[in-house]
mmCIF file with all atom_site columns, C-alpha atoms in Angstrom:
data_model
loop_
_atom_site.group_PDB
_atom_site.id
_atom_site.type_symbol
_atom_site.label_atom_id
_atom_site.label_alt_id
_atom_site.label_comp_id
_atom_site.label_asym_id
_atom_site.label_entity_id
_atom_site.label_seq_id
_atom_site.pdbx_PDB_ins_code
_atom_site.Cartn_x
_atom_site.Cartn_y
_atom_site.Cartn_z
_atom_site.occupancy
_atom_site.B_iso_or_equiv
_atom_site.pdbx_formal_charge
_atom_site.auth_seq_id
_atom_site.auth_comp_id
_atom_site.auth_asym_id
_atom_site.auth_atom_id
_atom_site.pdbx_PDB_model_num
ATOM 1   C CA . TYR A 1 1   ? 65.844 98.213  38.467 1.00 76.00 ? 1   TYR A CA 1
ATOM 2   C CA . VAL A 1 2   ? 65.647 99.332  42.054 1.00 83.00 ? 2   VAL A CA 1
ATOM 3   C CA . PHE A 1 3   ? 63.183 101.970 43.193 1.00 86.00 ? 3   PHE A CA 1
ATOM 4   C CA . LEU A 1 4   ? 63.805 103.964 46.362 1.00 87.00 ? 4   LEU A CA 1
ATOM 5   C CA . PHE A 1 5   ? 60.667 105.549 47.794 1.00 89.00 ? 5   PHE A CA 1
ATOM 6   C CA . TYR A 1 6   ? 60.937 108.291 50.369 1.00 90.00 ? 6   TYR A CA 1
ATOM 7   C CA . GLN A 1 7   ? 58.390 110.723 51.764 1.00 90.00 ? 7   GLN A CA 1
ATOM 8   C CA . ARG A 1 8   ? 59.042 114.203 53.033 1.00 89.00 ? 8   ARG A CA 1
ATOM 9   C CA . GLU A 1 9   ? 59.774 114.103 56.786 1.00 86.00 ? 9   GLU A CA 1
ATOM 10  C CA . TYR A 1 10  ? 58.480 116.686 59.224 1.00 85.00 ? 10  TYR A CA 1
ATOM 11  C CA . ILE A 1 11  ? 59.352 117.263 62.868 1.00 82.00 ? 11  ILE A CA 1
ATOM 12  C CA . PRO A 1 12  ? 56.674 119.147 64.839 1.00 82.00 ? 12  PRO A CA 1
ATOM 13  C CA . GLN A 1 13  ? 57.868 122.344 66.526 1.00 81.00 ? 13  GLN A CA 1
ATOM 14  C CA . ILE A 1 14  ? 55.910 124.433 69.026 1.00 80.00 ? 14  ILE A CA 1
ATOM 15  C CA . SER A 1 15  ? 55.312 127.953 67.728 1.00 80.00 ? 15  SER A CA 1
ATOM 16  C CA . LYS A 1 16  ? 57.183 130.695 69.605 1.00 81.00 ? 16  LYS A CA 1
ATOM 17  C CA . LYS A 1 17  ? 53.911 132.261 70.725 1.00 85.00 ? 17  LYS A CA 1
ATOM 18  C CA . VAL A 1 18  ? 52.674 129.016 72.341 1.00 83.00 ? 18  VAL A CA 1
ATOM 19  C CA . LEU A 1 19  ? 56.125 128.294 73.803 1.00 80.00 ? 19  LEU A CA 1
ATOM 20  C CA . ASN A 1 20  ? 56.270 131.776 75.391 1.00 84.00 ? 20  ASN A CA 1
ATOM 21  C CA . GLN A 1 21  ? 52.766 131.332 76.829 1.00 86.00 ? 21  GLN A CA 1
ATOM 22  C CA . MET A 1 22  ? 53.722 127.976 78.347 1.00 83.00 ? 22  MET A CA 1
ATOM 23  C CA . MET A 1 23  ? 56.952 129.367 79.813 1.00 82.00 ? 23  MET A CA 1
ATOM 24  C CA . SER A 1 24  ? 55.144 132.382 81.296 1.00 88.00 ? 24  SER A CA 1
ATOM 25  C CA . ALA A 1 25  ? 52.511 130.140 82.871 1.00 89.00 ? 25  ALA A CA 1
ATOM 26  C CA . ASN A 1 26  ? 55.217 127.949 84.476 1.00 86.00 ? 26  ASN A CA 1
ATOM 27  C CA . GLN A 1 27  ? 57.706 130.529 85.808 1.00 88.00 ? 27  GLN A CA 1
ATOM 28  C CA . GLY A 1 28  ? 57.835 128.860 89.222 1.00 88.00 ? 28  GLY A CA 1
ATOM 29  C CA . ARG A 1 29  ? 58.538 125.412 87.796 1.00 89.00 ? 29  ARG A CA 1
ATOM 30  C CA . PRO A 1 30  ? 62.182 125.135 86.656 1.00 86.00 ? 30  PRO A CA 1
ATOM 31  C CA . ASP A 1 31  ? 61.682 121.461 85.757 1.00 88.00 ? 31  ASP A CA 1
ATOM 32  C CA . ILE A 1 32  ? 58.968 122.374 83.261 1.00 84.00 ? 32  ILE A CA 1
ATOM 33  C CA . LEU A 1 33  ? 61.001 125.310 81.905 1.00 79.00 ? 33  LEU A CA 1
ATOM 34  C CA . VAL A 1 34  ? 63.995 123.052 81.226 1.00 82.00 ? 34  VAL A CA 1
ATOM 35  C CA . THR A 1 35  ? 61.753 120.483 79.548 1.00 82.00 ? 35  THR A CA 1
ATOM 36  C CA . LEU A 1 36  ? 60.119 123.154 77.387 1.00 76.00 ? 36  LEU A CA 1
ATOM 37  C CA . THR A 1 37  ? 63.431 124.632 76.246 1.00 74.00 ? 37  THR A CA 1
ATOM 38  C CA . GLU A 1 38  ? 64.864 121.198 75.398 1.00 76.00 ? 38  GLU A CA 1
ATOM 39  C CA . LEU A 1 39  ? 61.687 119.631 74.061 1.00 71.00 ? 39  LEU A CA 1
ATOM 40  C CA . PHE A 1 40  ? 62.364 119.972 70.350 1.00 64.00 ? 40  PHE A CA 1
ATOM 41  C CA . ASP A 1 41  ? 66.122 120.554 70.311 1.00 63.00 ? 41  ASP A CA 1
ATOM 42  C CA . PHE A 1 42  ? 66.878 116.822 70.374 1.00 59.00 ? 42  PHE A CA 1
ATOM 43  C CA . TYR A 1 43  ? 66.589 116.233 66.643 1.00 62.00 ? 43  TYR A CA 1
ATOM 44  C CA . ARG A 1 44  ? 69.879 115.666 64.887 1.00 64.00 ? 44  ARG A CA 1
ATOM 45  C CA . ARG A 1 45  ? 70.578 112.978 62.350 1.00 69.00 ? 45  ARG A CA 1
ATOM 46  C CA . ASP A 1 46  ? 73.763 112.260 60.491 1.00 73.00 ? 46  ASP A CA 1
ATOM 47  C CA . THR A 1 47  ? 73.571 110.294 57.264 1.00 72.00 ? 47  THR A CA 1
ATOM 48  C CA . PRO A 1 48  ? 73.934 106.735 58.596 1.00 77.00 ? 48  PRO A CA 1
ATOM 49  C CA . PHE A 1 49  ? 76.206 105.569 55.761 1.00 84.00 ? 49  PHE A CA 1
ATOM 50  C CA . ASP A 1 50  ? 79.112 106.703 53.603 1.00 90.00 ? 50  ASP A CA 1
ATOM 51  C CA . VAL A 1 51  ? 77.385 108.302 50.597 1.00 90.00 ? 51  VAL A CA 1
ATOM 52  C CA . ASP A 1 52  ? 80.466 108.213 48.340 1.00 92.00 ? 52  ASP A CA 1
ATOM 53  C CA . LEU A 1 53  ? 81.046 104.523 49.018 1.00 92.00 ? 53  LEU A CA 1
ATOM 54  C CA . ALA A 1 54  ? 77.350 103.761 48.408 1.00 91.00 ? 54  ALA A CA 1
ATOM 55  C CA . LYS A 1 55  ? 77.446 105.709 45.124 1.00 91.00 ? 55  LYS A CA 1
ATOM 56  C CA . GLN A 1 56  ? 80.467 103.752 43.941 1.00 92.00 ? 56  GLN A CA 1
ATOM 57  C CA . ALA A 1 57  ? 78.995 100.406 45.017 1.00 91.00 ? 57  ALA A CA 1
ATOM 58  C CA . TYR A 1 58  ? 75.688 101.024 43.219 1.00 89.00 ? 58  TYR A CA 1
ATOM 59  C CA . ALA A 1 59  ? 77.455 102.382 40.119 1.00 88.00 ? 59  ALA A CA 1
ATOM 60  C CA . ASP A 1 60  ? 79.621 99.253  40.042 1.00 90.00 ? 60  ASP A CA 1
ATOM 61  C CA . SER A 1 61  ? 76.608 96.943  40.441 1.00 88.00 ? 61  SER A CA 1
ATOM 62  C CA . SER A 1 62  ? 75.162 97.805  36.991 1.00 81.00 ? 62  SER A CA 1
ATOM 63  C CA . VAL A 1 63  ? 71.735 98.316  38.567 1.00 85.00 ? 63  VAL A CA 1
ATOM 64  C CA . SER A 1 64  ? 69.773 101.500 37.908 1.00 85.00 ? 64  SER A CA 1
ATOM 65  C CA . ILE A 1 65  ? 68.475 103.058 41.104 1.00 88.00 ? 65  ILE A CA 1
ATOM 66  C CA . HIS A 1 66  ? 65.454 105.315 40.618 1.00 90.00 ? 66  HIS A CA 1
ATOM 67  C CA . PHE A 1 67  ? 64.571 107.625 43.500 1.00 93.00 ? 67  PHE A CA 1
ATOM 68  C CA . LEU A 1 68  ? 60.912 108.612 43.872 1.00 94.00 ? 68  LEU A CA 1
ATOM 69  C CA . PHE A 1 69  ? 60.325 111.348 46.436 1.00 94.00 ? 69  PHE A CA 1
ATOM 70  C CA . PHE A 1 70  ? 56.791 111.976 47.690 1.00 93.00 ? 70  PHE A CA 1
ATOM 71  C CA . THR A 1 71  ? 56.333 115.661 48.519 1.00 91.00 ? 71  THR A CA 1
ATOM 72  C CA . LYS A 1 72  ? 53.154 115.441 50.569 1.00 87.00 ? 72  LYS A CA 1
ATOM 73  C CA . ALA A 1 73  ? 52.402 118.687 52.397 1.00 85.00 ? 73  ALA A CA 1
ATOM 74  C CA . ALA A 1 74  ? 52.557 118.826 56.190 1.00 85.00 ? 74  ALA A CA 1
ATOM 75  C CA . ARG A 1 75  ? 49.409 118.614 58.271 1.00 84.00 ? 75  ARG A CA 1
ATOM 76  C CA . HIS A 1 76  ? 48.299 121.845 59.923 1.00 86.00 ? 76  HIS A CA 1
ATOM 77  C CA . ILE A 1 77  ? 48.091 121.684 63.724 1.00 85.00 ? 77  ILE A CA 1
ATOM 78  C CA . PRO A 1 78  ? 47.232 124.884 65.620 1.00 85.00 ? 78  PRO A CA 1
ATOM 79  C CA . GLY A 1 79  ? 50.163 126.142 67.718 1.00 81.00 ? 79  GLY A CA 1
ATOM 80  C CA . VAL A 1 80  ? 52.610 123.810 65.982 1.00 82.00 ? 80  VAL A CA 1
ATOM 81  C CA . TYR A 1 81  ? 54.616 124.250 62.817 1.00 83.00 ? 81  TYR A CA 1
ATOM 82  C CA . MET A 1 82  ? 56.189 121.431 60.884 1.00 85.00 ? 82  MET A CA 1
ATOM 83  C CA . GLU A 1 83  ? 59.898 121.708 60.156 1.00 84.00 ? 83  GLU A CA 1
ATOM 84  C CA . GLU A 1 84  ? 61.091 119.606 57.230 1.00 85.00 ? 84  GLU A CA 1
ATOM 85  C CA . HIS A 1 85  ? 64.036 117.266 57.859 1.00 83.00 ? 85  HIS A CA 1
ATOM 86  C CA . SER A 1 86  ? 64.354 115.396 54.563 1.00 84.00 ? 86  SER A CA 1
ATOM 87  C CA . ASP A 1 87  ? 67.434 117.035 53.059 1.00 83.00 ? 87  ASP A CA 1
ATOM 88  C CA . ASP A 1 88  ? 70.040 114.619 54.390 1.00 83.00 ? 88  ASP A CA 1
ATOM 89  C CA . ILE A 1 89  ? 68.415 111.452 53.073 1.00 87.00 ? 89  ILE A CA 1
ATOM 90  C CA . PHE A 1 90  ? 67.042 113.161 49.947 1.00 91.00 ? 90  PHE A CA 1
ATOM 91  C CA . ASN A 1 91  ? 70.504 114.345 48.894 1.00 91.00 ? 91  ASN A CA 1
ATOM 92  C CA . ALA A 1 92  ? 72.111 110.964 49.597 1.00 92.00 ? 92  ALA A CA 1
ATOM 93  C CA . PHE A 1 93  ? 69.458 109.025 47.634 1.00 93.00 ? 93  PHE A CA 1
ATOM 94  C CA . LYS A 1 94  ? 69.607 111.557 44.769 1.00 94.00 ? 94  LYS A CA 1
ATOM 95  C CA . GLU A 1 95  ? 73.379 111.147 44.467 1.00 94.00 ? 95  GLU A CA 1
ATOM 96  C CA . ILE A 1 96  ? 73.072 107.345 44.550 1.00 93.00 ? 96  ILE A CA 1
ATOM 97  C CA . ALA A 1 97  ? 70.411 107.419 41.814 1.00 93.00 ? 97  ALA A CA 1
ATOM 98  C CA . GLU A 1 98  ? 72.544 109.664 39.604 1.00 91.00 ? 98  GLU A CA 1
ATOM 99  C CA . ALA A 1 99  ? 75.667 107.546 40.145 1.00 92.00 ? 99  ALA A CA 1
ATOM 100 C CA . SER A 1 100 ? 73.820 104.386 39.092 1.00 90.00 ? 100 SER A CA 1
ATOM 101 C CA . GLY A 1 101 ? 72.365 105.946 35.925 1.00 87.00 ? 101 GLY A CA 1
ATOM 102 C CA . GLY A 1 102 ? 68.915 106.211 37.458 1.00 88.00 ? 102 GLY A CA 1
ATOM 103 C CA . PHE A 1 103 ? 66.754 109.269 37.949 1.00 88.00 ? 103 PHE A CA 1
ATOM 104 C CA . THR A 1 104 ? 65.197 111.298 40.732 1.00 93.00 ? 104 THR A CA 1
ATOM 105 C CA . GLU A 1 105 ? 61.630 112.543 40.524 1.00 94.00 ? 105 GLU A CA 1
ATOM 106 C CA . SER A 1 106 ? 59.598 114.510 43.089 1.00 94.00 ? 106 SER A CA 1
ATOM 107 C CA . SER A 1 107 ? 55.836 114.899 43.254 1.00 95.00 ? 107 SER A CA 1
ATOM 108 C CA . SER A 1 108 ? 52.927 114.843 45.661 1.00 93.00 ? 108 SER A CA 1
ATOM 109 C CA . ASN A 1 109 ? 51.125 112.598 43.164 1.00 93.00 ? 109 ASN A CA 1
ATOM 110 C CA . PRO A 1 110 ? 52.163 108.947 43.601 1.00 90.00 ? 110 PRO A CA 1
ATOM 111 C CA . ILE A 1 111 ? 50.529 107.927 40.303 1.00 92.00 ? 111 ILE A CA 1
ATOM 112 C CA . PHE A 1 112 ? 52.735 110.415 38.425 1.00 94.00 ? 112 PHE A CA 1
ATOM 113 C CA . LEU A 1 113 ? 55.839 109.058 40.155 1.00 90.00 ? 113 LEU A CA 1
ATOM 114 C CA . LEU A 1 114 ? 54.972 105.463 39.333 1.00 88.00 ? 114 LEU A CA 1
ATOM 115 C CA . GLN A 1 115 ? 54.278 106.405 35.695 1.00 90.00 ? 115 GLN A CA 1
ATOM 116 C CA . LYS A 1 116 ? 57.738 107.998 35.514 1.00 86.00 ? 116 LYS A CA 1
ATOM 117 C CA . ALA A 1 117 ? 59.229 104.815 36.957 1.00 82.00 ? 117 ALA A CA 1
ATOM 118 C CA . VAL A 1 118 ? 57.496 102.680 34.320 1.00 84.00 ? 118 VAL A CA 1
ATOM 119 C CA . GLU A 1 119 ? 58.657 105.036 31.539 1.00 84.00 ? 119 GLU A CA 1
ATOM 120 C CA . ALA A 1 120 ? 62.234 104.856 32.792 1.00 77.00 ? 120 ALA A CA 1
ATOM 121 C CA . SER A 1 121 ? 62.188 101.078 32.697 1.00 74.00 ? 121 SER A CA 1
ATOM 122 C CA . GLU A 1 122 ? 60.693 100.907 29.192 1.00 75.00 ? 122 GLU A CA 1
ATOM 123 C CA . ASN A 1 123 ? 62.732 103.387 27.134 1.00 66.00 ? 123 ASN A CA 1
ATOM 124 C CA . TYR A 1 124 ? 66.443 102.812 26.944 1.00 69.00 ? 124 TYR A CA 1
ATOM 125 C CA . TYR A 1 125 ? 69.359 101.645 24.845 1.00 71.00 ? 125 TYR A CA 1
ATOM 126 C CA . LEU A 1 126 ? 72.157 99.559  26.264 1.00 74.00 ? 126 LEU A CA 1
ATOM 127 C CA . LEU A 1 127 ? 75.721 100.277 25.245 1.00 77.00 ? 127 LEU A CA 1
ATOM 128 C CA . TYR A 1 128 ? 78.651 98.112  26.261 1.00 78.00 ? 128 TYR A CA 1
ATOM 129 C CA . TYR A 1 129 ? 82.318 98.860  26.054 1.00 78.00 ? 129 TYR A CA 1
ATOM 130 C CA . SER A 1 130 ? 85.622 97.439  27.183 1.00 83.00 ? 130 SER A CA 1
ATOM 131 C CA . PRO A 1 131 ? 88.106 99.969  28.504 1.00 83.00 ? 131 PRO A CA 1
ATOM 132 C CA . THR A 1 132 ? 91.489 100.128 26.822 1.00 84.00 ? 132 THR A CA 1
ATOM 133 C CA . ASN A 1 133 ? 94.490 99.481  29.056 1.00 84.00 ? 133 ASN A CA 1
ATOM 134 C CA . TYR A 1 134 ? 92.309 97.786  31.688 1.00 87.00 ? 134 TYR A CA 1
ATOM 135 C CA . LYS A 1 135 ? 94.243 97.358  34.917 1.00 89.00 ? 135 LYS A CA 1
ATOM 136 C CA . ARG A 1 136 ? 92.888 95.319  37.875 1.00 90.00 ? 136 ARG A CA 1
ATOM 137 C CA . ASP A 1 137 ? 93.933 97.742  40.574 1.00 93.00 ? 137 ASP A CA 1
ATOM 138 C CA . GLY A 1 138 ? 90.723 97.720  42.647 1.00 90.00 ? 138 GLY A CA 1
ATOM 139 C CA . LYS A 1 139 ? 90.233 101.457 42.131 1.00 90.00 ? 139 LYS A CA 1
ATOM 140 C CA . PHE A 1 140 ? 86.982 103.123 41.146 1.00 91.00 ? 140 PHE A CA 1
ATOM 141 C CA . LYS A 1 141 ? 87.113 104.216 37.486 1.00 88.00 ? 141 LYS A CA 1
ATOM 142 C CA . LYS A 1 142 ? 84.775 106.972 36.309 1.00 88.00 ? 142 LYS A CA 1
ATOM 143 C CA . ILE A 1 143 ? 82.812 106.646 33.068 1.00 87.00 ? 143 ILE A CA 1
ATOM 144 C CA . LYS A 1 144 ? 81.976 109.612 30.831 1.00 87.00 ? 144 LYS A CA 1
ATOM 145 C CA . VAL A 1 145 ? 79.437 109.277 27.992 1.00 85.00 ? 145 VAL A CA 1
ATOM 146 C CA . LYS A 1 146 ? 79.010 111.881 25.228 1.00 84.00 ? 146 LYS A CA 1
ATOM 147 C CA . ILE A 1 147 ? 76.683 112.054 22.232 1.00 83.00 ? 147 ILE A CA 1
ATOM 148 C CA . LYS A 1 148 ? 76.666 114.453 19.301 1.00 85.00 ? 148 LYS A CA 1
ATOM 149 C CA . ASN A 1 149 ? 72.894 114.928 19.139 1.00 81.00 ? 149 ASN A CA 1
ATOM 150 C CA . GLY A 1 150 ? 71.621 116.933 22.125 1.00 76.00 ? 150 GLY A CA 1
ATOM 151 C CA . ASN A 1 151 ? 68.028 115.704 21.770 1.00 81.00 ? 151 ASN A CA 1
ATOM 152 C CA . TYR A 1 152 ? 68.532 112.757 24.103 1.00 78.00 ? 152 TYR A CA 1
ATOM 153 C CA . ARG A 1 153 ? 68.729 112.376 27.839 1.00 76.00 ? 153 ARG A CA 1
ATOM 154 C CA . ILE A 1 154 ? 71.750 110.338 28.828 1.00 78.00 ? 154 ILE A CA 1
ATOM 155 C CA . SER A 1 155 ? 71.798 108.305 31.979 1.00 78.00 ? 155 SER A CA 1
ATOM 156 C CA . HIS A 1 156 ? 74.684 106.050 32.810 1.00 82.00 ? 156 HIS A CA 1
ATOM 157 C CA . ARG A 1 157 ? 76.436 104.697 35.823 1.00 84.00 ? 157 ARG A CA 1
ATOM 158 C CA . ALA A 1 158 ? 79.212 106.832 37.257 1.00 85.00 ? 158 ALA A CA 1
ATOM 159 C CA . GLY A 1 159 ? 81.854 104.118 36.989 1.00 87.00 ? 159 GLY A CA 1
ATOM 160 C CA . TYR A 1 160 ? 83.072 100.727 38.152 1.00 88.00 ? 160 TYR A CA 1
ATOM 161 C CA . PHE A 1 161 ? 85.638 99.070  40.384 1.00 90.00 ? 161 PHE A CA 1
ATOM 162 C CA . ALA A 1 162 ? 88.519 97.586  38.380 1.00 89.00 ? 162 ALA A CA 1
ATOM 163 C CA . ASN A 1 163 ? 88.575 94.191  40.110 1.00 87.00 ? 163 ASN A CA 1
#
């Protein structure tokens, strides 16, 4: 098993009221005005990896990835609000966990998250199969698992590379 831990990310932003006060107080200082207007516009992050390729690689590895997301609330700072910037990494890790047959769980309680991780590693059945008409073409082959009884939660890897 592999466990990915990630905590909610916040970027501090100056409230509009405080920003307007600072700009009004510095009308004669264009250098400060430019700095104030650009101060918090710098944040931009692209997902630093190919999510689809990572999903396929982890699905092919036969390792369950479990994603535990800590949802700790932002600290309150007067005149500043915290803008969350976790979506890009959260979504990528969630997709990787699902593709590998793992799970995603969110909580502000780390003990709860770790208990869920232990439960996931203790309760499972392993099924093996050999695909009919197996062809070594190097392509990613999707796996679909169905059961008749709906009282079970199914987790399985998304597929494998036919190497």
